[in-house]
Coordinates of C-alpha atoms in Angstrom, one line a residue:
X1 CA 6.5 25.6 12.7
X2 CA 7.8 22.5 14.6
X3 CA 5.0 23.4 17.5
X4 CA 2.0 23.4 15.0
X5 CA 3.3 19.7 13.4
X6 CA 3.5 18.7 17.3
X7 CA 0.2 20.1 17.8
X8 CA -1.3 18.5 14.8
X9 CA 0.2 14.7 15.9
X10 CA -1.0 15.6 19.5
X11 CA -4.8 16.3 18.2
X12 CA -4.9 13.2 15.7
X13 CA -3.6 11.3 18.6
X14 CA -6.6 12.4 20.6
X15 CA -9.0 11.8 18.2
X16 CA -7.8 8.3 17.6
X17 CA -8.0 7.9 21.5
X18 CA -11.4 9.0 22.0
X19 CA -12.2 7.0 18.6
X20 CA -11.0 3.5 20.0
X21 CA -12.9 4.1 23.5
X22 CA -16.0 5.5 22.0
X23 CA -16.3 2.4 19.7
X24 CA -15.6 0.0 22.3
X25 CA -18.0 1.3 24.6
X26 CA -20.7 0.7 21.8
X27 CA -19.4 -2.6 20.9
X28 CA -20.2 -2.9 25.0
X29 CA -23.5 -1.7 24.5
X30 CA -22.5 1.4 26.5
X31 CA -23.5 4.7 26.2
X32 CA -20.3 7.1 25.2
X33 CA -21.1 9.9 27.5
X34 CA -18.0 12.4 27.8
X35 CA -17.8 12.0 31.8
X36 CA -17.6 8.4 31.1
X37 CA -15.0 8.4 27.8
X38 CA -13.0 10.8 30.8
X39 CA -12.8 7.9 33.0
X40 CA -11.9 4.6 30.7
X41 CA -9.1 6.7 29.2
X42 CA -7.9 8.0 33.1
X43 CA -8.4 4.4 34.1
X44 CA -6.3 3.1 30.7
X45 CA -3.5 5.8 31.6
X46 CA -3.2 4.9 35.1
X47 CA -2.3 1.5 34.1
X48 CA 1.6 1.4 33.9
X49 CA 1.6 -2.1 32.2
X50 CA 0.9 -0.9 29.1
X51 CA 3.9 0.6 27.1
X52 CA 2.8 3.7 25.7
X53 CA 4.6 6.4 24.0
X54 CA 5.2 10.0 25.0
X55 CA 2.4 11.4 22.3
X56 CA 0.3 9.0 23.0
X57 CA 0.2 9.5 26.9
X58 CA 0.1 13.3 26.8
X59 CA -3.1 12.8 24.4
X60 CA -4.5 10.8 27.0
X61 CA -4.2 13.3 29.3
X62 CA -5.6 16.0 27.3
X63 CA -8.4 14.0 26.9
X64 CA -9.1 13.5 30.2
X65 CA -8.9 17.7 30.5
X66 CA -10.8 18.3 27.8
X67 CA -13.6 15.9 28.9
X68 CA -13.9 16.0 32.6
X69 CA -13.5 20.1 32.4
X70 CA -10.4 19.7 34.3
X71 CA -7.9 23.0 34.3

């Protein structure tokens, strides 16, 4: 039962991610294709000056998987 609740924070996490980059991008006047949601958020997580927590920066990464088609 602990694994589903983690699963469920780690998914809502995600969604929030791609939620804040895919309105950004319009606010940009960008296009939100997946390939380039997949990039920003790889960019975002590469940057170490930013404080992020564990859930936060595994959803990141499973966002870039997800998107990019990455195994």
């Amino acid at each position: 039962m602990g694994n589903q609740a983690k699963d469920d924070f780690l998914y809502q996490e995600m969604c929030r991610v791609v939620g804040k980059v895919v309105l950004e991008m319009r606010d940009l006047g960008q296009e939100p294709k997946h390939m380039v949601i997949a990039g920003v958020v790889r960019t975002a997580l590469a940057n170490n000056k930013i404080q992020r927590s564990e859930l936060t920066r595994d959803a990141m990464q499973k966002v870039v998987t997800a998107l990019s088609g990455q195994s």
